C-alpha positions as CSV (number, residue, x, y, z in Angstrom):
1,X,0.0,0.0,0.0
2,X,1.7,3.2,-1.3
3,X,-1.0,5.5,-1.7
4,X,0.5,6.7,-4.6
5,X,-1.5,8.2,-7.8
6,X,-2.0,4.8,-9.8
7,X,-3.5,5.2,-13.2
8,X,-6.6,5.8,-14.2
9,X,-8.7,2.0,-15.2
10,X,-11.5,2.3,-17.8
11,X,-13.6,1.1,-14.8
12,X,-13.4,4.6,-13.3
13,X,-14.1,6.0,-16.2
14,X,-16.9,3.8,-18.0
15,X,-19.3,4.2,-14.6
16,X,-17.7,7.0,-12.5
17,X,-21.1,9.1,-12.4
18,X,-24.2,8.2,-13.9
19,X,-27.8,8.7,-13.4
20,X,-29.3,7.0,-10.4
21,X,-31.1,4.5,-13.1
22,X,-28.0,3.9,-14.9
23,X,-26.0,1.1,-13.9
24,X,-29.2,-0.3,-11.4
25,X,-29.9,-4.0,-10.3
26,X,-28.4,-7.1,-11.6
27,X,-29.2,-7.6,-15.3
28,X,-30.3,-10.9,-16.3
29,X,-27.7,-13.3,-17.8
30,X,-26.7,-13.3,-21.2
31,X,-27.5,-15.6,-24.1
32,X,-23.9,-16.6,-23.2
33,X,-24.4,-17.3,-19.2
34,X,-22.4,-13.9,-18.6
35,X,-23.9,-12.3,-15.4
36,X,-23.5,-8.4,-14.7
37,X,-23.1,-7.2,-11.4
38,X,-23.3,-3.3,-10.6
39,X,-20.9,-2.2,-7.4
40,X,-21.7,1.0,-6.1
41,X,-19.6,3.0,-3.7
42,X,-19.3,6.7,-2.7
43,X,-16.1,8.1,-2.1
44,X,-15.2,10.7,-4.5
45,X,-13.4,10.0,-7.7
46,X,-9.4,10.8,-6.2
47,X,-10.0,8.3,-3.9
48,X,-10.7,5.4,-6.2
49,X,-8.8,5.2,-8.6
50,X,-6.8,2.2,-7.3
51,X,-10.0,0.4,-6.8
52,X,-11.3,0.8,-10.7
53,X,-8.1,-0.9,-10.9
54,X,-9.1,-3.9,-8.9
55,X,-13.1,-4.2,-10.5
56,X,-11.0,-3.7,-14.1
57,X,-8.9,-6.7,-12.8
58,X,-11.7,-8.7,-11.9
59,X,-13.5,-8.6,-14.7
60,X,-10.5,-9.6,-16.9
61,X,-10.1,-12.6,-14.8
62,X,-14.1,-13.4,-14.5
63,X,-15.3,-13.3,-18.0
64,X,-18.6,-15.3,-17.5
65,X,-19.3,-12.3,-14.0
66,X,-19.1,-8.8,-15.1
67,X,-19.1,-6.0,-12.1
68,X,-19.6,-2.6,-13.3
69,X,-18.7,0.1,-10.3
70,X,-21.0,3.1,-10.0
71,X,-20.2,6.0,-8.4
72,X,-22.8,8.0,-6.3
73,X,-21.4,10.5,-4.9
74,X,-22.1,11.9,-2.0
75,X,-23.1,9.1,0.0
76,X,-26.6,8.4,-0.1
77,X,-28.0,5.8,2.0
78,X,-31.7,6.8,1.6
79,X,-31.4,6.4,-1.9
80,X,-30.4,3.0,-1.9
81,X,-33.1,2.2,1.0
82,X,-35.5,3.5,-1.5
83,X,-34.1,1.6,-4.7
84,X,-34.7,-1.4,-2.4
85,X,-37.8,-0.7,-1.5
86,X,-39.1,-0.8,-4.7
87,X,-36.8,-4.1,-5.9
88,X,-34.0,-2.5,-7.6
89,X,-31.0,-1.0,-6.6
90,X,-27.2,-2.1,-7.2
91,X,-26.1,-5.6,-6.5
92,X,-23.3,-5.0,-4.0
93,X,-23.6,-1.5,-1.7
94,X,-20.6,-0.3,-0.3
95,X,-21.9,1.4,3.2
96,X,-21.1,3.4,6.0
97,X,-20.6,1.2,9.3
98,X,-23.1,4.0,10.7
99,X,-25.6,3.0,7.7
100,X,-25.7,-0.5,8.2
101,X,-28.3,-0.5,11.4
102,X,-30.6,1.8,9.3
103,X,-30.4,-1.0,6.4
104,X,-30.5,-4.1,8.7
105,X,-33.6,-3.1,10.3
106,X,-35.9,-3.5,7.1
107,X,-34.0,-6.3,5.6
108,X,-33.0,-4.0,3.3
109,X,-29.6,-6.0,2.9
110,X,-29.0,-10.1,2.3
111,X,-28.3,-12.1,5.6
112,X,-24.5,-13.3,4.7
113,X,-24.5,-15.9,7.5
114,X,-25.3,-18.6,4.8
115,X,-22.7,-17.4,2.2
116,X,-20.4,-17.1,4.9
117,X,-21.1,-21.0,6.2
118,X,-21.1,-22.4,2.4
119,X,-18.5,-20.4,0.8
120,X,-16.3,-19.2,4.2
121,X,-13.4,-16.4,3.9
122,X,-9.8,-17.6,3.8
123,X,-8.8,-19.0,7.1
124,X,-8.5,-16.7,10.1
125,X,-10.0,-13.3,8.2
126,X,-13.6,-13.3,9.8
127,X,-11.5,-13.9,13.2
128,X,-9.2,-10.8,12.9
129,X,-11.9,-8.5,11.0
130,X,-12.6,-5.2,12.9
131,X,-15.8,-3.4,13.5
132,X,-17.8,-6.9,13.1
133,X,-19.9,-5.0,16.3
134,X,-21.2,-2.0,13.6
135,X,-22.2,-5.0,10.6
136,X,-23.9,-7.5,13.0
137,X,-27.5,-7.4,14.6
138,X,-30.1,-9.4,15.8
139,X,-27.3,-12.4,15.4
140,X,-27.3,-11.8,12.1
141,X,-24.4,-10.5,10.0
142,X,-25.8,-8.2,7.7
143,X,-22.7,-6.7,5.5
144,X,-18.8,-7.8,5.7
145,X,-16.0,-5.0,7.1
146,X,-14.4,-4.0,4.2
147,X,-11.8,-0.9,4.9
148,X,-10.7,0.8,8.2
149,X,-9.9,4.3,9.0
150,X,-9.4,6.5,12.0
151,X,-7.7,9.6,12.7
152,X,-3.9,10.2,13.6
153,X,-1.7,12.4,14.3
154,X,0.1,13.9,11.5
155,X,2.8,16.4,12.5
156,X,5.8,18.5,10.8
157,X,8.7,16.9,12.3
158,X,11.4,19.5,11.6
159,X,8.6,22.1,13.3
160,X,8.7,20.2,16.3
161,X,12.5,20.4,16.7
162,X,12.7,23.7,16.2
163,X,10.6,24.2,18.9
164,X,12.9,21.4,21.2
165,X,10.2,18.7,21.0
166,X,12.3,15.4,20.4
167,X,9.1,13.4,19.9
168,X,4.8,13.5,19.1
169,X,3.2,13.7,22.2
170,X,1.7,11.0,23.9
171,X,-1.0,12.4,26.0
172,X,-3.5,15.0,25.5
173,X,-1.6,16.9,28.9
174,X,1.5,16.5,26.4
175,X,0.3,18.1,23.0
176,X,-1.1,21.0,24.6
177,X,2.0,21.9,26.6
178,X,3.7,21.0,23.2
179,X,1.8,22.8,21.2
180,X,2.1,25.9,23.5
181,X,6.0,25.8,23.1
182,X,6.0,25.4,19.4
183,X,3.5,28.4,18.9
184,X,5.8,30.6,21.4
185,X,9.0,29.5,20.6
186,X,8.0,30.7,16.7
187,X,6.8,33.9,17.7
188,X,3.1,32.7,16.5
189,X,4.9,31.4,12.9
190,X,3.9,28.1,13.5
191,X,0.6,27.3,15.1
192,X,1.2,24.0,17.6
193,X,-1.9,22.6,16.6
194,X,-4.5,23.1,13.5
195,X,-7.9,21.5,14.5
196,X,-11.3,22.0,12.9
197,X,-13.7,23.7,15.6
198,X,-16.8,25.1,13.9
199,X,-19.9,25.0,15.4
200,X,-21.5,23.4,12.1
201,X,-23.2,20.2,12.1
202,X,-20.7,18.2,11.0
203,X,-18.0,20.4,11.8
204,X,-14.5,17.6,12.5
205,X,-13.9,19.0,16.0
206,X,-16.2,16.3,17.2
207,X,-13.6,13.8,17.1
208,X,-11.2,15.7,19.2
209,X,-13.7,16.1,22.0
210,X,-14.7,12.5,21.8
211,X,-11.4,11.0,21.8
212,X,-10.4,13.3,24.6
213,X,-13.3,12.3,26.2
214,X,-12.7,8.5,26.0
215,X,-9.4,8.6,26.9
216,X,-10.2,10.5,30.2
217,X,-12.7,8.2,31.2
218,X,-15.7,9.3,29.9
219,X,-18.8,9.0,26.6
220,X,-21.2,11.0,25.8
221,X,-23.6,8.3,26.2
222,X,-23.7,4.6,27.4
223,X,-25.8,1.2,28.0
224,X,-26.5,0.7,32.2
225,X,-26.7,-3.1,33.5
226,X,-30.1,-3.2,32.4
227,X,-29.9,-2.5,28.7
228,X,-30.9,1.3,29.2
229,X,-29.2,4.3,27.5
230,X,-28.1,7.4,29.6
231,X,-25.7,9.8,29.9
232,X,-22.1,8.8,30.0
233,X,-20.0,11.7,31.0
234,X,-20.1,13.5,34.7
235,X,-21.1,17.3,33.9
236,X,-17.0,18.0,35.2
237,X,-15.6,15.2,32.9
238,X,-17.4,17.0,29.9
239,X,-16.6,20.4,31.3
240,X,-13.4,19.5,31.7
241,X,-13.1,18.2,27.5
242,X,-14.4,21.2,26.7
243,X,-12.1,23.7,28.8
244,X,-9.4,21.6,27.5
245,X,-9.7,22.6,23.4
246,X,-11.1,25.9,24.8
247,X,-7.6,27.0,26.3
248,X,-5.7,25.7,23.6
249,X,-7.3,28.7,21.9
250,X,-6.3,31.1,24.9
251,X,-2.8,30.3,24.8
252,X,-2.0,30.5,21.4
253,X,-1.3,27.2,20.5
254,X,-4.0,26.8,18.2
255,X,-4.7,29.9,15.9
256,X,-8.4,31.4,16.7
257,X,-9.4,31.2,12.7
258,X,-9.5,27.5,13.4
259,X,-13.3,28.8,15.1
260,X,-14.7,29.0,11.4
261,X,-12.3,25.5,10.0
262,X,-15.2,22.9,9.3
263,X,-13.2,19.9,7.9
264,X,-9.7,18.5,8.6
265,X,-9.0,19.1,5.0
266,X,-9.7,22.6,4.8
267,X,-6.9,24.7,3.2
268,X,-5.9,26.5,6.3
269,X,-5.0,23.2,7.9
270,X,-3.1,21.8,4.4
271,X,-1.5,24.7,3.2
272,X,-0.1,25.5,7.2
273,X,1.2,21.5,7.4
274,X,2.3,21.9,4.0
275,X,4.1,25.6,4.2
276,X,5.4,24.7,8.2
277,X,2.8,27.1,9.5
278,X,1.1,24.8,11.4
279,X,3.1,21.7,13.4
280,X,0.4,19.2,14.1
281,X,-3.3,18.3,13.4
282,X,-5.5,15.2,13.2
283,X,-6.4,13.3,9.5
284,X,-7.9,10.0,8.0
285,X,-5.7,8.2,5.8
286,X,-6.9,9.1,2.5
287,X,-6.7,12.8,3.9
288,X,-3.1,12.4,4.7
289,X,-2.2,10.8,1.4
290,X,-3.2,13.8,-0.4
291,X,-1.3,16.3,2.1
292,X,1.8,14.5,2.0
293,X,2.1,15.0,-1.6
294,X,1.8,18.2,-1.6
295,X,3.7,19.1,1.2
296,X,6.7,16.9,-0.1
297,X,6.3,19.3,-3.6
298,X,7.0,22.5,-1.2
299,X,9.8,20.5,0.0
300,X,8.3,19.6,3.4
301,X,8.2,15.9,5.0
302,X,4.9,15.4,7.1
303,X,4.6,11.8,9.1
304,X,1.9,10.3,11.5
305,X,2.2,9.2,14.9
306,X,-0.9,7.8,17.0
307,X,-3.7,10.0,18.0
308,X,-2.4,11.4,22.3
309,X,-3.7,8.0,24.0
310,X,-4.0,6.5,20.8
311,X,-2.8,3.1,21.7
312,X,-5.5,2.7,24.7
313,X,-8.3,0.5,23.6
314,X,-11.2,2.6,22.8
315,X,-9.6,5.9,23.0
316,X,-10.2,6.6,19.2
317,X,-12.5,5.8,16.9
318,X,-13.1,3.5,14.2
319,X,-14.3,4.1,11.0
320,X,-14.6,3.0,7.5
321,X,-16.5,1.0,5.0
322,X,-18.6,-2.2,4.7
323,X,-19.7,-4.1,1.8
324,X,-23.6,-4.9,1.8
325,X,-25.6,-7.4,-0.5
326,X,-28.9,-6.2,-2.2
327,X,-31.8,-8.4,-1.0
328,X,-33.0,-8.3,-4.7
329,X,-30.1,-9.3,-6.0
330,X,-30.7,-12.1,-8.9
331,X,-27.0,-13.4,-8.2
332,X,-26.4,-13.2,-4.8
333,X,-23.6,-16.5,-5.2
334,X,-22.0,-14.2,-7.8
335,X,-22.0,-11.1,-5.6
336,X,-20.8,-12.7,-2.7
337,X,-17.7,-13.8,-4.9
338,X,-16.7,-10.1,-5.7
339,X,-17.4,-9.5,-1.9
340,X,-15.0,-12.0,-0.7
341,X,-12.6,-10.6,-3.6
342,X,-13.0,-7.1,-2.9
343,X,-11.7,-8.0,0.9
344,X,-8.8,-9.8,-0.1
345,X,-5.5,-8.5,-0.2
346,X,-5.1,-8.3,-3.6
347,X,-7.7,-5.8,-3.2
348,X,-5.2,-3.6,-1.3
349,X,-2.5,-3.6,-3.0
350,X,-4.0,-0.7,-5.9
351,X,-6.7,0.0,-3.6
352,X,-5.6,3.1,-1.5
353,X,-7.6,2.1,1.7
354,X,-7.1,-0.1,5.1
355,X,-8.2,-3.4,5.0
356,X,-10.7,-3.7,7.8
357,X,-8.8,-7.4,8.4
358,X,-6.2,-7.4,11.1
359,X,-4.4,-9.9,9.5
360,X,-4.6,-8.3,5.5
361,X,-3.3,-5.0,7.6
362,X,-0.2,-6.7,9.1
363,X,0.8,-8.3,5.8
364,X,0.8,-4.7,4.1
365,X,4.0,-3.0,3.0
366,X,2.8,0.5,4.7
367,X,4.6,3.1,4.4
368,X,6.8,4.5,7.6
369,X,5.0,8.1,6.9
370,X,2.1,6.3,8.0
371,X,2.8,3.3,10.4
372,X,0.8,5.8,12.9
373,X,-2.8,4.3,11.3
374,X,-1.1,0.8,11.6
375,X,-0.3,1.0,14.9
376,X,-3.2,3.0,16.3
377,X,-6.2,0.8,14.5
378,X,-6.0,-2.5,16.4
379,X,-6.9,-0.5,19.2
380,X,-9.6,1.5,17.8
381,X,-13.0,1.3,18.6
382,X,-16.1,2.0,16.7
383,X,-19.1,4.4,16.9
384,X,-21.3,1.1,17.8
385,X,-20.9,2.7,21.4
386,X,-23.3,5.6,20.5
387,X,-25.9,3.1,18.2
388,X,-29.0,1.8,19.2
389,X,-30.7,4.8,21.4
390,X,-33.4,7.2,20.1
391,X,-31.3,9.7,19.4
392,X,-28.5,9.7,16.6
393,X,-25.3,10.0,15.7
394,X,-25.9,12.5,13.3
395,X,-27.8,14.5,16.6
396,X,-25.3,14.1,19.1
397,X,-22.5,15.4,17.1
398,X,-24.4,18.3,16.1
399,X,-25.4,19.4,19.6
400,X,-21.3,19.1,20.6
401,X,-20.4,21.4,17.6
402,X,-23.1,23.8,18.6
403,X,-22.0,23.8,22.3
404,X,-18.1,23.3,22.0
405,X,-18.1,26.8,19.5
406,X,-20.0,28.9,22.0
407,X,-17.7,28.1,24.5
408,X,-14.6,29.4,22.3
409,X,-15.9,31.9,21.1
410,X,-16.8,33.3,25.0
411,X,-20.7,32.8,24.3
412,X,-20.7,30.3,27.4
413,X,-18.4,28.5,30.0
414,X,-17.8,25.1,29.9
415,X,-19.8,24.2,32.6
416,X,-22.7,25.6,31.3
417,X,-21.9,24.5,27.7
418,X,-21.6,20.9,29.1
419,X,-24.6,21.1,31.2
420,X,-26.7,22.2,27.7
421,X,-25.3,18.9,26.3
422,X,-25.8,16.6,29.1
423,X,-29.3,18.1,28.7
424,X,-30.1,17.8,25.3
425,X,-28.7,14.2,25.2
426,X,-31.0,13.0,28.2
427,X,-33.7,14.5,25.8
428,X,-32.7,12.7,22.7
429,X,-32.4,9.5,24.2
430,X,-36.1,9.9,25.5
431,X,-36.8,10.2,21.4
C-alpha cells in the first residue's frame, strides 16, 4: 500500500457518475451465461482510482461475472433504501458502518450468514476482522468490514524540533504543553496545533472532543446493566473536554481562525502542514495521502504518529466502509464472490484504503510516513458505542459542535456548555 497516484482503469471512467437509473440492479444473464453485477460506492473520484483498478482486474479474470462500479457520490443511503424498496438498486452497496443498522432493520440488505457457512473467507479473516460490532445485529451478520480508518496524528517533524520537541506527544496533557511551546517558541509562525472547531453540524472537531473524552474516562452516552441508554460523562468530565480545546485557543497554540475551520481538509489546515505554518493536526488516511504529496512538492516531510492516547483500547474511533448485498439481488452466489474478492488483499495492494482485516493490515507493506494508522487501529473502537438509542449520531454530534463553539468563542463557560449537552442528550435519548 503506497498510496500513490495509480493510473486511471476504464472502470473509473466507464461508470464513474451516472444517473441513479443507470448502472441499477443485476441484469439478467446473457445468451452466453455472462452475469453483470453493478458495485456501487461513494467516495469521491481521487480516492478510487486504485480500486477501478481492482473491479477492471476482476473482470478480466471473470469473464462469465461482469461488475460494473458506479459512483454516487455523496453518499446516499436513503437512496439506496428507496431503490430497495421498490426491488431495484445495485447488486453489492458499499456502506457506511453507521448505515448499516438503518439498512439491517428492514431487511434492506442479504443475511450473509449462509454465504459465509457455504463459501467461508480464507482462514482466520472473519476472526481478525474489525468493526464486526457495527455489521452485525439481531445475530445476524448483515454486511462484511471491508476498509478501516481512523484519525492520527500527523505532524511536521522539523517544526517540532525547532521548537525542542524530540518526539509527538503521547498524551493529551503533552500536545497542549507541546503545542504551546511550538506556537511561542516561533513567535506565532507556526501554530502547535491546526484543528477544525466550527460549530456546524458536522464540523470535524467532534472527534477531538470524543477522543479526549474517551481517553479521560468518559462518553457521551452509554448502556447501564439493564440495557438502558443514559448519559455517559459527569457534567466536570465534559466540562473539563471542553475547557481543554477551549484554552488551547487562549494560549496561542492553536490559531483562533480555526473557530470557522469545518473539515480536517480545509486549506488553512493543508497549506499551514504543507508551508510549516502549522506543526500538528489530526487526518484520516486518504486525507493524509493527499497532504503528504503536496507538502513533499513545497519540500516539506509530514509523518503520523498515533492520536495522544492512541494506543488505549477505545480511545479513538473506528471508522470506515462495509460491503452490503442487495436483497434483490438475482446473483447473490456471484455477488458474494466479488465481496470476498474485494476484501482480499489483492484488493489492497492498488486499492488506497485499510483493510478492515487485522491480518490483510499486518501483511501490508505501509509506508513509515504512516505506520501511525497501523499502529493505532488495532486499538480503535467504533461508533457502535453511540448506536442503538433514540437519538442519533448524526444529533449528538451536532449538539457538541453547537456547544463546544459557544464556548470558544466566549458565548458560554464550559460548565454551562456541558450542562446544555448533558441536557439535550438525556432528551434525545427519551426520542
Amino acid at each position: 500500500m503506497t498510496f500513490a497516484k495509480p493510473v486511471i482503469a476504464t472502470a473509473l471512467l466507464s461508470c464513474l457518475v451516472v444517473t441513479l437509473t443507470a448502472c441499477s440492479g443485476s441484469e439478467p444473464e446473457s445468451k452466453d451465461g455472462t452475469v453483470t453485477l453493478v458495485f456501487r460506492q461513494f467516495d469521491p473520484e481521487s480516492e478510487v482510482r486504485g480500486l477501478a483498478t481492482v473491479v477492471d482486474a476482476w473482470n478480466r479474470d471473470n469473464p462469465r461475472v461482469q461488475v460494473e462500479m458506479q459512483t454516487l457520490s455523496p453518499n446516499n443511503v436513503q437512496q439506496f433504501a428507496r431503490e430497495a424498496n421498490a426491488g431495484t438498486g445495485p447488486d453489492i452497496n458499499q456502506i457506511g458502518y453507521s448505515d448499516v443498522e438503518f439498512l439491517a432493520t428492514p431487511r434492506i440488505l442479504l443475511p450473509l450468514d449462509e454465504h459465509l457457512s457455504k463459501d467461508p473467507l480464507p482462514e482466520g479473516t472473519k476472526e481478525g476482522l474489525l468493526a464486526t460490532d457495527m455489521v452485525t445485529f439481531e445475530g445476524k451478520t448483515w454486511a462484511m468490514p471491508w476498509t478501516a480508518d481512523t484519525m492520527a496524528l500527523v505532524y511536521n517533524p522539523k517544526a517540532l524540533s525547532a521548537a525542542g520537541v524530540k518526539d509527538p506527544p503521547a498524551t493529551w496533557e503533552q500536545l497542549a504543553a507541546d503545542a504551546r511551546q511550538i506556537s511561542s517558541s516561533s513567535a506565532g509562525k507556526t501554530s502547535g496545533f491546526c484543528f477544525p472547531a466550527s460549530g456546524s453540524a458536522t464540523s470535524a472537531g467532534w472527534f477531538a472532543i470524543n477522543y479526549y473524552l474517551w481517553a479521560h474516562g468518559g462518553t457521551l452516552v452509554r448502556k447501564d446493566s439493564a440495557g438502558n441508554w443514559q448519559t455517559g460523562a459527569t457534567p466536570q468530565q465534559l466540562a473539563a473536554a471542553i475547557q481543554f480545546f477551549t484554552d488551547l485557543f487562549a494560549s496561542g497554540a492553536v490559531p483562533k481562525a480555526n473557530q470557522a475551520v469545518q473539515d480536517y481538509s480545509d486549506p488553512t489546515i493543508s497549506n499551514g502542514l504543507a508551508t510549516g505554518s502549522c506543526a500538528m493536526t489530526y487526518q484520516p488516511p486518504a486525507t493524509f495521502a493527499a497532504l503528504r504529496e503536496k507538502a513533499e512538492q513545497a519540500g516539506t516531510a509530514l509523518t503520523t504518529a498515533p492520536m495522544p492516547s492512541g494506543l488505549t483500547d477505545g480511545a479513538t474511533h473506528l471508522g470506515g466502509r462495509a460491503l452490503g448485498i442487495n436483497r434483490n439481488t438475482e446473483h447473490p452466489a456471484e455477488a458474494w464472490s466479488f465481496v470476498k474478492y474485494l476484501m482480499s488483499a489483492t484488493t489492497f495492494k492498488t486499492y488506497d484504503q485499510y483493510p478492515a482485516s487485522a491480518e490483510t493490515l499486518e501483511d501490508l507493506p505501509v509506508p513509515e510516513a504512516q505506520q501511525g494508522y497501523v499502529e493505532q487501529l488495532p486499538h480503535s473502537r467504533s461508533f457502535a458505542r453511540y448506536i442503538g438509542s433514540e437519538m442519533t449520531i448524526a444529533s449528538m454530534q451536532q449538539l457538541v459542535n453547537q456547544r463546544c463553539s459557544a464556548v470558544y468563542s466566549g458565548q458560554q463557560t464550559s460548565a454551562q456548555a456541558a450542562a446544555d449537552i448533558l441536557k439535550g442528550l438525556a432528551e434525545g435519548l427519551k426520542g
